[in-house]
Amino acid sequence: MKNINEHLHVLNEDPIDLQFNHSGYLFLASEASAHILEQNYAVQKEFGAEVTLLSLTQLKERFPCLNTDGVALASLGLENEGWFDPWTLLNAFRRKAMSMGVYQCFGEVTGFRCWTQNAETMDGDLLNLKRIKYVNVQMPNSLEYQPVECAVVVNAAGASSGKIVDMLGIGRGMKNDEAAFRLPVEPRKRYIYVVRCPDGPGLECPFLIDYSGFYLRREGLGGNYITGISPEENEEPDCSNLDVDHEFFQEKVWPLLAHRLPAFESLKVSGAWAGFYDYNTFDQNGIVGLHPLVNNMYLATGFSGHGLQHSPAVGRAVAELILDGGFKTIDLSSFDFRRILYQEPMLERNIV
């Protein structure tokens, strides 16, 4: 990301400015979760990440702005961590692809035309195996759809990817569990709040992830910050719109923020927005690879809020599956759909 122009710059276009902020991620752990932090730290060190564990005394010395009440241990990234503008990165990938011959068009998928073959399992269940021949795409300002012939479909539709698979009628005709092959990805709305606190930490401010679930990072240099927290499962907001719930900040985010960083007892919310996670209800982890009942639909979805971090690697991995028939650079077979069929969730701990 620091050297993005070496990879994605297009001739005769302006240099890419990702607004990269080089800063470490600071994870705080309670007594109950300290062992998880230690295990994650060991894995990171094994693979060469520059991270360090901070005792309570070291944490206080390094970040005096923090109230360390309830904190037992902390982990801080020392190199190659930070944040950047995701929209700029997305457009940089898009422009680079188009400069290399990719044709881009926009439309809404309304259905599929498929070849279907019935197959019976050893247990006697009847499966409908499919191969997509045409994707029905409704273009903007058009009343009718256009059938697009295809050999391969990549379902990277984010929060809508589950709906895309539903259009194929996946699971119908099975004798037992008709939901077994449905894609367990649905939209989950999340709020992000921009707050102004002139007395907050400056350039030394890391990307803070508290064990309570809230996060905070600096936004620019003028006392502005971005913060938020994921709601409890039983408090998931309505996904029929992108309205922001400002009471959620008052009741759920601000008390935790002000407790951990007393300077934020006095702040002003200067902005907010909402967006959708492509939330994998099975294990909140990505699903990468062929759908077991559709032999030409590749899945790249379900990242539950971490898709931007994973996107460069997943993009290469799916390209390798299509072109080479298998993973070459990074083995992502553990993200295959089959773990859902086998009911073997791949859970990650101590994340936001």
mmCIF file of N, CA, C and O in Angstrom, residues 269-349:
data_model
loop_
_atom_site.group_PDB
_atom_site.id
_atom_site.type_symbol
_atom_site.label_atom_id
_atom_site.label_comp_id
_atom_site.label_asym_id
_atom_site.label_seq_id
_atom_site.Cartn_x
_atom_site.Cartn_y
_atom_site.Cartn_z
ATOM 1 N N VAL A 269 -20.015 14.982 17.574
ATOM 2 C CA VAL A 269 -20.172 14.126 16.407
ATOM 3 C C VAL A 269 -20.328 15.024 15.183
ATOM 4 O O VAL A 269 -21.292 15.772 15.058
ATOM 5 N N SER A 270 -19.354 14.945 14.285
ATOM 6 C CA SER A 270 -19.358 15.832 13.117
ATOM 7 C C SER A 270 -19.840 15.145 11.847
ATOM 8 O O SER A 270 -20.048 15.805 10.824
ATOM 9 N N GLY A 271 -20.024 13.851 11.906
ATOM 10 C CA GLY A 271 -20.498 13.128 10.732
ATOM 11 C C GLY A 271 -20.748 11.674 11.062
ATOM 12 O O GLY A 271 -20.302 11.170 12.103
ATOM 13 N N ALA A 272 -21.453 10.993 10.186
ATOM 14 C CA ALA A 272 -21.722 9.570 10.381
ATOM 15 C C ALA A 272 -22.257 8.986 9.086
ATOM 16 O O ALA A 272 -22.824 9.698 8.257
ATOM 17 N N TRP A 273 -22.055 7.699 8.900
ATOM 18 C CA TRP A 273 -22.663 7.014 7.768
ATOM 19 C C TRP A 273 -22.881 5.550 8.138
ATOM 20 O O TRP A 273 -22.381 5.052 9.142
ATOM 21 N N ALA A 274 -23.649 4.876 7.310
ATOM 22 C CA ALA A 274 -23.936 3.455 7.508
ATOM 23 C C ALA A 274 -23.596 2.699 6.238
ATOM 24 O O ALA A 274 -23.634 3.247 5.134
ATOM 25 N N GLY A 275 -23.235 1.450 6.403
ATOM 26 C CA GLY A 275 -22.938 0.583 5.267
ATOM 27 C C GLY A 275 -23.257 -0.850 5.623
ATOM 28 O O GLY A 275 -23.571 -1.168 6.777
ATOM 29 N N PHE A 276 -23.175 -1.731 4.628
ATOM 30 C CA PHE A 276 -23.513 -3.127 4.834
ATOM 31 C C PHE A 276 -22.268 -3.998 4.855
ATOM 32 O O PHE A 276 -21.386 -3.856 4.008
ATOM 33 N N TYR A 277 -22.205 -4.900 5.818
ATOM 34 C CA TYR A 277 -21.245 -5.988 5.798
ATOM 35 C C TYR A 277 -21.855 -7.149 5.010
ATOM 36 O O TYR A 277 -23.057 -7.394 5.100
ATOM 37 N N ASP A 278 -21.023 -7.872 4.263
ATOM 38 C CA ASP A 278 -21.475 -9.153 3.700
ATOM 39 C C ASP A 278 -21.236 -10.201 4.788
ATOM 40 O O ASP A 278 -20.230 -10.892 4.816
ATOM 41 N N TYR A 279 -22.213 -10.316 5.675
ATOM 42 C CA TYR A 279 -22.056 -11.037 6.941
ATOM 43 C C TYR A 279 -22.298 -12.527 6.740
ATOM 44 O O TYR A 279 -23.384 -12.952 6.333
ATOM 45 N N ASN A 280 -21.273 -13.316 7.009
ATOM 46 C CA ASN A 280 -21.385 -14.770 6.948
ATOM 47 C C ASN A 280 -21.948 -15.259 8.280
ATOM 48 O O ASN A 280 -21.253 -15.267 9.292
ATOM 49 N N THR A 281 -23.209 -15.652 8.275
ATOM 50 C CA THR A 281 -23.870 -16.042 9.520
ATOM 51 C C THR A 281 -23.344 -17.362 10.075
ATOM 52 O O THR A 281 -23.620 -17.699 11.229
ATOM 53 N N PHE A 282 -22.578 -18.107 9.273
ATOM 54 C CA PHE A 282 -22.062 -19.403 9.724
ATOM 55 C C PHE A 282 -20.855 -19.245 10.636
ATOM 56 O O PHE A 282 -20.821 -19.758 11.742
ATOM 57 N N ASP A 283 -19.833 -18.492 10.156
ATOM 58 C CA ASP A 283 -18.639 -18.327 10.988
ATOM 59 C C ASP A 283 -17.937 -16.984 10.789
ATOM 60 O O ASP A 283 -16.799 -16.813 11.227
ATOM 61 N N GLN A 284 -18.627 -16.035 10.129
ATOM 62 C CA GLN A 284 -18.108 -14.680 9.933
ATOM 63 C C GLN A 284 -16.769 -14.656 9.199
ATOM 64 O O GLN A 284 -15.966 -13.728 9.356
ATOM 65 N N ASN A 285 -16.513 -15.662 8.375
ATOM 66 C CA ASN A 285 -15.281 -15.715 7.614
ATOM 67 C C ASN A 285 -15.588 -15.839 6.130
ATOM 68 O O ASN A 285 -16.694 -16.240 5.742
ATOM 69 N N GLY A 286 -14.613 -15.522 5.298
ATOM 70 C CA GLY A 286 -14.822 -15.521 3.865
ATOM 71 C C GLY A 286 -15.139 -16.889 3.290
ATOM 72 O O GLY A 286 -14.767 -17.931 3.844
ATOM 73 N N ILE A 287 -15.845 -16.891 2.154
ATOM 74 C CA ILE A 287 -16.147 -18.111 1.407
ATOM 75 C C ILE A 287 -15.550 -17.934 0.017
ATOM 76 O O ILE A 287 -15.941 -17.026 -0.726
ATOM 77 N N VAL A 288 -14.581 -18.773 -0.316
ATOM 78 C CA VAL A 288 -13.816 -18.609 -1.558
ATOM 79 C C VAL A 288 -13.764 -19.941 -2.290
ATOM 80 O O VAL A 288 -13.346 -20.953 -1.715
ATOM 81 N N GLY A 289 -14.192 -19.938 -3.546
ATOM 82 C CA GLY A 289 -14.119 -21.148 -4.361
ATOM 83 C C GLY A 289 -15.432 -21.449 -5.049
ATOM 84 O O GLY A 289 -16.395 -20.686 -4.965
ATOM 85 N N LEU A 290 -15.496 -22.581 -5.730
ATOM 86 C CA LEU A 290 -16.692 -22.973 -6.464
ATOM 87 C C LEU A 290 -17.841 -23.311 -5.534
ATOM 88 O O LEU A 290 -17.643 -23.895 -4.459
ATOM 89 N N HIS A 291 -19.057 -22.958 -5.976
ATOM 90 C CA HIS A 291 -20.236 -23.449 -5.262
ATOM 91 C C HIS A 291 -20.400 -24.929 -5.611
ATOM 92 O O HIS A 291 -20.299 -25.314 -6.774
ATOM 93 N N PRO A 292 -20.653 -25.794 -4.636
ATOM 94 C CA PRO A 292 -20.684 -27.235 -4.914
ATOM 95 C C PRO A 292 -21.785 -27.687 -5.866
ATOM 96 O O PRO A 292 -21.683 -28.768 -6.446
ATOM 97 N N LEU A 293 -22.840 -26.888 -6.040
ATOM 98 C CA LEU A 293 -23.922 -27.273 -6.944
ATOM 99 C C LEU A 293 -23.931 -26.478 -8.246
ATOM 100 O O LEU A 293 -24.774 -26.729 -9.109
ATOM 101 N N VAL A 294 -23.027 -25.511 -8.384
ATOM 102 C CA VAL A 294 -22.965 -24.700 -9.606
ATOM 103 C C VAL A 294 -21.517 -24.732 -10.085
ATOM 104 O O VAL A 294 -20.662 -24.037 -9.541
ATOM 105 N N ASN A 295 -21.246 -25.525 -11.115
ATOM 106 C CA ASN A 295 -19.851 -25.828 -11.428
ATOM 107 C C ASN A 295 -19.118 -24.727 -12.184
ATOM 108 O O ASN A 295 -17.969 -24.916 -12.575
ATOM 109 N N ASN A 296 -19.787 -23.564 -12.393
ATOM 110 C CA ASN A 296 -19.053 -22.429 -12.972
ATOM 111 C C ASN A 296 -19.343 -21.122 -12.248
ATOM 112 O O ASN A 296 -19.157 -20.053 -12.807
ATOM 113 N N MET A 297 -19.805 -21.229 -10.989
ATOM 114 C CA MET A 297 -19.934 -20.025 -10.153
ATOM 115 C C MET A 297 -18.896 -20.065 -9.034
ATOM 116 O O MET A 297 -18.950 -20.926 -8.144
ATOM 117 N N TYR A 298 -17.961 -19.115 -9.097
ATOM 118 C CA TYR A 298 -16.954 -18.970 -8.050
ATOM 119 C C TYR A 298 -17.435 -17.944 -7.031
ATOM 120 O O TYR A 298 -17.980 -16.895 -7.397
ATOM 121 N N LEU A 299 -17.223 -18.230 -5.767
ATOM 122 C CA LEU A 299 -17.656 -17.357 -4.673
ATOM 123 C C LEU A 299 -16.455 -16.604 -4.110
ATOM 124 O O LEU A 299 -15.370 -17.163 -3.930
ATOM 125 N N ALA A 300 -16.669 -15.340 -3.822
ATOM 126 C CA ALA A 300 -15.673 -14.520 -3.122
ATOM 127 C C ALA A 300 -16.465 -13.546 -2.267
ATOM 128 O O ALA A 300 -16.709 -12.399 -2.645
ATOM 129 N N THR A 301 -16.902 -14.011 -1.108
ATOM 130 C CA THR A 301 -17.860 -13.235 -0.326
ATOM 131 C C THR A 301 -17.843 -13.680 1.132
ATOM 132 O O THR A 301 -17.102 -14.592 1.505
ATOM 133 N N GLY A 302 -18.658 -13.014 1.955
ATOM 134 C CA GLY A 302 -18.828 -13.411 3.349
ATOM 135 C C GLY A 302 -17.738 -12.957 4.286
ATOM 136 O O GLY A 302 -17.559 -13.524 5.360
ATOM 137 N N PHE A 303 -17.021 -11.891 3.938
ATOM 138 C CA PHE A 303 -15.858 -11.492 4.737
ATOM 139 C C PHE A 303 -16.227 -10.700 5.990
ATOM 140 O O PHE A 303 -15.353 -10.358 6.787
ATOM 141 N N SER A 304 -17.497 -10.375 6.146
ATOM 142 C CA SER A 304 -18.022 -9.852 7.406
ATOM 143 C C SER A 304 -17.280 -8.613 7.894
ATOM 144 O O SER A 304 -17.000 -8.460 9.080
ATOM 145 N N GLY A 305 -16.945 -7.731 6.943
ATOM 146 C CA GLY A 305 -16.312 -6.475 7.321
ATOM 147 C C GLY A 305 -14.824 -6.417 7.075
ATOM 148 O O GLY A 305 -14.210 -5.369 7.260
ATOM 149 N N HIS A 306 -14.210 -7.531 6.648
ATOM 150 C CA HIS A 306 -12.762 -7.551 6.418
ATOM 151 C C HIS A 306 -12.411 -7.744 4.947
ATOM 152 O O HIS A 306 -11.272 -8.073 4.613
ATOM 153 N N GLY A 307 -13.378 -7.531 4.077
ATOM 154 C CA GLY A 307 -13.151 -7.780 2.657
ATOM 155 C C GLY A 307 -12.075 -6.911 2.047
ATOM 156 O O GLY A 307 -11.321 -7.366 1.180
ATOM 157 N N LEU A 308 -11.983 -5.658 2.474
ATOM 158 C CA LEU A 308 -10.957 -4.777 1.921
ATOM 159 C C LEU A 308 -9.565 -5.311 2.231
ATOM 160 O O LEU A 308 -8.678 -5.313 1.381
ATOM 161 N N GLN A 309 -9.366 -5.788 3.447
ATOM 162 C CA GLN A 309 -8.064 -6.318 3.832
ATOM 163 C C GLN A 309 -7.714 -7.569 3.015
ATOM 164 O O GLN A 309 -6.564 -7.802 2.678
ATOM 165 N N HIS A 310 -8.721 -8.375 2.723
ATOM 166 C CA HIS A 310 -8.481 -9.650 2.054
ATOM 167 C C HIS A 310 -8.497 -9.543 0.534
ATOM 168 O O HIS A 310 -8.049 -10.470 -0.155
ATOM 169 N N SER A 311 -9.038 -8.433 0.000
ATOM 170 C CA SER A 311 -9.366 -8.386 -1.428
ATOM 171 C C SER A 311 -8.187 -8.634 -2.370
ATOM 172 O O SER A 311 -8.355 -9.365 -3.363
ATOM 173 N N PRO A 312 -6.988 -8.069 -2.160
ATOM 174 C CA PRO A 312 -5.915 -8.344 -3.115
ATOM 175 C C PRO A 312 -5.565 -9.837 -3.189
ATOM 176 O O PRO A 312 -5.378 -10.385 -4.276
ATOM 177 N N ALA A 313 -5.497 -10.488 -2.038
ATOM 178 C CA ALA A 313 -5.163 -11.913 -2.019
ATOM 179 C C ALA A 313 -6.291 -12.759 -2.593
ATOM 180 O O ALA A 313 -6.049 -13.720 -3.340
ATOM 181 N N VAL A 314 -7.529 -12.427 -2.253
ATOM 182 C CA VAL A 314 -8.672 -13.211 -2.743
ATOM 183 C C VAL A 314 -8.831 -13.037 -4.251
ATOM 184 O O VAL A 314 -9.135 -14.000 -4.974
ATOM 185 N N GLY A 315 -8.621 -11.822 -4.742
ATOM 186 C CA GLY A 315 -8.699 -11.602 -6.178
ATOM 187 C C GLY A 315 -7.709 -12.466 -6.940
ATOM 188 O O GLY A 315 -8.046 -13.094 -7.953
ATOM 189 N N ARG A 316 -6.477 -12.527 -6.440
ATOM 190 C CA ARG A 316 -5.472 -13.380 -7.087
ATOM 191 C C ARG A 316 -5.857 -14.856 -6.962
ATOM 192 O O ARG A 316 -5.729 -15.622 -7.927
ATOM 193 N N ALA A 317 -6.354 -15.245 -5.791
ATOM 194 C CA ALA A 317 -6.693 -16.653 -5.567
ATOM 195 C C ALA A 317 -7.803 -17.123 -6.509
ATOM 196 O O ALA A 317 -7.722 -18.214 -7.085
ATOM 197 N N VAL A 318 -8.838 -16.308 -6.672
ATOM 198 C CA VAL A 318 -9.935 -16.689 -7.566
ATOM 199 C C VAL A 318 -9.454 -16.729 -9.011
ATOM 200 O O VAL A 318 -9.834 -17.616 -9.788
ATOM 201 N N ALA A 319 -8.586 -15.793 -9.392
ATOM 202 C CA ALA A 319 -8.017 -15.820 -10.743
ATOM 203 C C ALA A 319 -7.234 -17.115 -10.970
ATOM 204 O O ALA A 319 -7.321 -17.728 -12.047
ATOM 205 N N GLU A 320 -6.498 -17.552 -9.955
ATOM 206 C CA GLU A 320 -5.744 -18.799 -10.085
ATOM 207 C C GLU A 320 -6.671 -20.006 -10.197
ATOM 208 O O GLU A 320 -6.401 -20.943 -10.967
ATOM 209 N N LEU A 321 -7.769 -20.001 -9.441
ATOM 210 C CA LEU A 321 -8.734 -21.098 -9.551
ATOM 211 C C LEU A 321 -9.285 -21.189 -10.971
ATOM 212 O O LEU A 321 -9.437 -22.281 -11.532
ATOM 213 N N ILE A 322 -9.611 -20.040 -11.550
ATOM 214 C CA ILE A 322 -10.213 -20.010 -12.885
ATOM 215 C C ILE A 322 -9.190 -20.395 -13.950
ATOM 216 O O ILE A 322 -9.466 -21.216 -14.840
ATOM 217 N N LEU A 323 -7.995 -19.831 -13.875
ATOM 218 C CA LEU A 323 -7.003 -20.014 -14.933
ATOM 219 C C LEU A 323 -6.174 -21.283 -14.772
ATOM 220 O O LEU A 323 -5.814 -21.927 -15.764
ATOM 221 N N ASP A 324 -5.870 -21.639 -13.525
ATOM 222 C CA ASP A 324 -4.963 -22.757 -13.271
ATOM 223 C C ASP A 324 -5.650 -23.978 -12.669
ATOM 224 O O ASP A 324 -5.026 -25.025 -12.534
ATOM 225 N N GLY A 325 -6.902 -23.813 -12.235
ATOM 226 C CA GLY A 325 -7.622 -24.935 -11.643
ATOM 227 C C GLY A 325 -7.278 -25.204 -10.195
ATOM 228 O O GLY A 325 -7.724 -26.203 -9.611
ATOM 229 N N GLY A 326 -6.490 -24.346 -9.566
ATOM 230 C CA GLY A 326 -6.131 -24.528 -8.166
ATOM 231 C C GLY A 326 -5.350 -23.342 -7.648
ATOM 232 O O GLY A 326 -4.901 -22.489 -8.419
ATOM 233 N N PHE A 327 -5.187 -23.268 -6.337
ATOM 234 C CA PHE A 327 -4.449 -22.181 -5.710
ATOM 235 C C PHE A 327 -2.952 -22.367 -5.949
ATOM 236 O O PHE A 327 -2.424 -23.467 -5.808
ATOM 237 N N LYS A 328 -2.266 -21.284 -6.290
ATOM 238 C CA LYS A 328 -0.838 -21.323 -6.540
ATOM 239 C C LYS A 328 -0.049 -20.496 -5.522
ATOM 240 O O LYS A 328 0.963 -20.931 -4.998
ATOM 241 N N THR A 329 -0.515 -19.273 -5.262
ATOM 242 C CA THR A 329 0.237 -18.354 -4.411
ATOM 243 C C THR A 329 -0.052 -18.583 -2.931
ATOM 244 O O THR A 329 0.863 -18.754 -2.123
ATOM 245 N N ILE A 330 -1.327 -18.574 -2.580
ATOM 246 C CA ILE A 330 -1.750 -18.806 -1.195
ATOM 247 C C ILE A 330 -2.845 -19.857 -1.206
ATOM 248 O O ILE A 330 -3.819 -19.735 -1.954
ATOM 249 N N ASP A 331 -2.709 -20.875 -0.383
ATOM 250 C CA ASP A 331 -3.707 -21.945 -0.322
ATOM 251 C C ASP A 331 -4.887 -21.479 0.536
ATOM 252 O O ASP A 331 -4.794 -21.402 1.760
ATOM 253 N N LEU A 332 -5.991 -21.168 -0.129
ATOM 254 C CA LEU A 332 -7.193 -20.720 0.578
ATOM 255 C C LEU A 332 -8.264 -21.811 0.616
ATOM 256 O O LEU A 332 -9.448 -21.523 0.761
ATOM 257 N N SER A 333 -7.848 -23.068 0.516
ATOM 258 C CA SER A 333 -8.818 -24.160 0.490
ATOM 259 C C SER A 333 -9.630 -24.263 1.773
ATOM 260 O O SER A 333 -10.753 -24.786 1.764
ATOM 261 N N SER A 334 -9.102 -23.759 2.877
ATOM 262 C CA SER A 334 -9.860 -23.805 4.133
ATOM 263 C C SER A 334 -11.067 -22.878 4.107
ATOM 264 O O SER A 334 -11.953 -22.986 4.958
ATOM 265 N N PHE A 335 -11.123 -21.972 3.108
ATOM 266 C CA PHE A 335 -12.271 -21.079 2.967
ATOM 267 C C PHE A 335 -13.338 -21.658 2.040
ATOM 268 O O PHE A 335 -14.298 -20.976 1.710
ATOM 269 N N ASP A 336 -13.183 -22.909 1.632
ATOM 270 C CA ASP A 336 -14.103 -23.518 0.688
ATOM 271 C C ASP A 336 -15.498 -23.693 1.307
ATOM 272 O O ASP A 336 -15.645 -23.809 2.527
ATOM 273 N N PHE A 337 -16.503 -23.724 0.435
ATOM 274 C CA PHE A 337 -17.902 -23.882 0.871
ATOM 275 C C PHE A 337 -18.117 -25.184 1.638
ATOM 276 O O PHE A 337 -19.037 -25.283 2.466
ATOM 277 N N ARG A 338 -17.280 -26.182 1.397
ATOM 278 C CA ARG A 338 -17.509 -27.491 2.001
ATOM 279 C C ARG A 338 -17.483 -27.461 3.517
ATOM 280 O O ARG A 338 -18.097 -28.325 4.164
ATOM 281 N N ARG A 339 -16.778 -26.511 4.105
ATOM 282 C CA ARG A 339 -16.780 -26.442 5.567
ATOM 283 C C ARG A 339 -18.181 -26.182 6.110
ATOM 284 O O ARG A 339 -18.507 -26.571 7.252
ATOM 285 N N ILE A 340 -19.014 -25.501 5.301
ATOM 286 C CA ILE A 340 -20.396 -25.236 5.710
ATOM 287 C C ILE A 340 -21.202 -26.521 5.654
ATOM 288 O O ILE A 340 -21.999 -26.821 6.559
ATOM 289 N N LEU A 341 -21.002 -27.317 4.610
ATOM 290 C CA LEU A 341 -21.698 -28.598 4.492
ATOM 291 C C LEU A 341 -21.305 -29.549 5.617
ATOM 292 O O LEU A 341 -22.137 -30.287 6.147
ATOM 293 N N TYR A 342 -20.025 -29.541 5.981
ATOM 294 C CA TYR A 342 -19.530 -30.426 7.030
ATOM 295 C C TYR A 342 -19.753 -29.858 8.426
ATOM 296 O O TYR A 342 -19.407 -30.507 9.414
ATOM 297 N N GLN A 343 -20.324 -28.641 8.496
ATOM 298 C CA GLN A 343 -20.559 -27.974 9.785
ATOM 299 C C GLN A 343 -19.273 -27.861 10.595
ATOM 300 O O GLN A 343 -19.213 -28.210 11.779
ATOM 301 N N GLU A 344 -18.231 -27.352 9.918
ATOM 302 C CA GLU A 344 -16.935 -27.137 10.562
ATOM 303 C C GLU A 344 -16.560 -25.666 10.468
ATOM 304 O O GLU A 344 -15.795 -25.246 9.592
ATOM 305 N N PRO A 345 -17.113 -24.823 11.339
ATOM 306 C CA PRO A 345 -16.843 -23.383 11.264
ATOM 307 C C PRO A 345 -15.370 -23.070 11.496
ATOM 308 O O PRO A 345 -14.690 -23.739 12.286
ATOM 309 N N MET A 346 -14.882 -22.060 10.780
ATOM 310 C CA MET A 346 -13.507 -21.596 10.951
ATOM 311 C C MET A 346 -13.580 -20.247 11.654
ATOM 312 O O MET A 346 -13.676 -19.188 11.016
ATOM 313 N N LEU A 347 -13.534 -20.276 12.945
ATOM 314 C CA LEU A 347 -13.747 -19.070 13.748
ATOM 315 C C LEU A 347 -12.418 -18.384 14.012
ATOM 316 O O LEU A 347 -11.401 -19.024 14.291
ATOM 317 N N GLU A 348 -12.440 -17.056 13.929
ATOM 318 C CA GLU A 348 -11.277 -16.244 14.242
ATOM 319 C C GLU A 348 -11.567 -15.486 15.524
ATOM 320 O O GLU A 348 -12.683 -15.004 15.735
ATOM 321 N N ARG A 349 -10.576 -15.376 16.388
ATOM 322 C CA ARG A 349 -10.794 -14.770 17.687
ATOM 323 C C ARG A 349 -10.105 -13.411 17.798
ATOM 324 O O ARG A 349 -9.106 -13.161 17.146
#
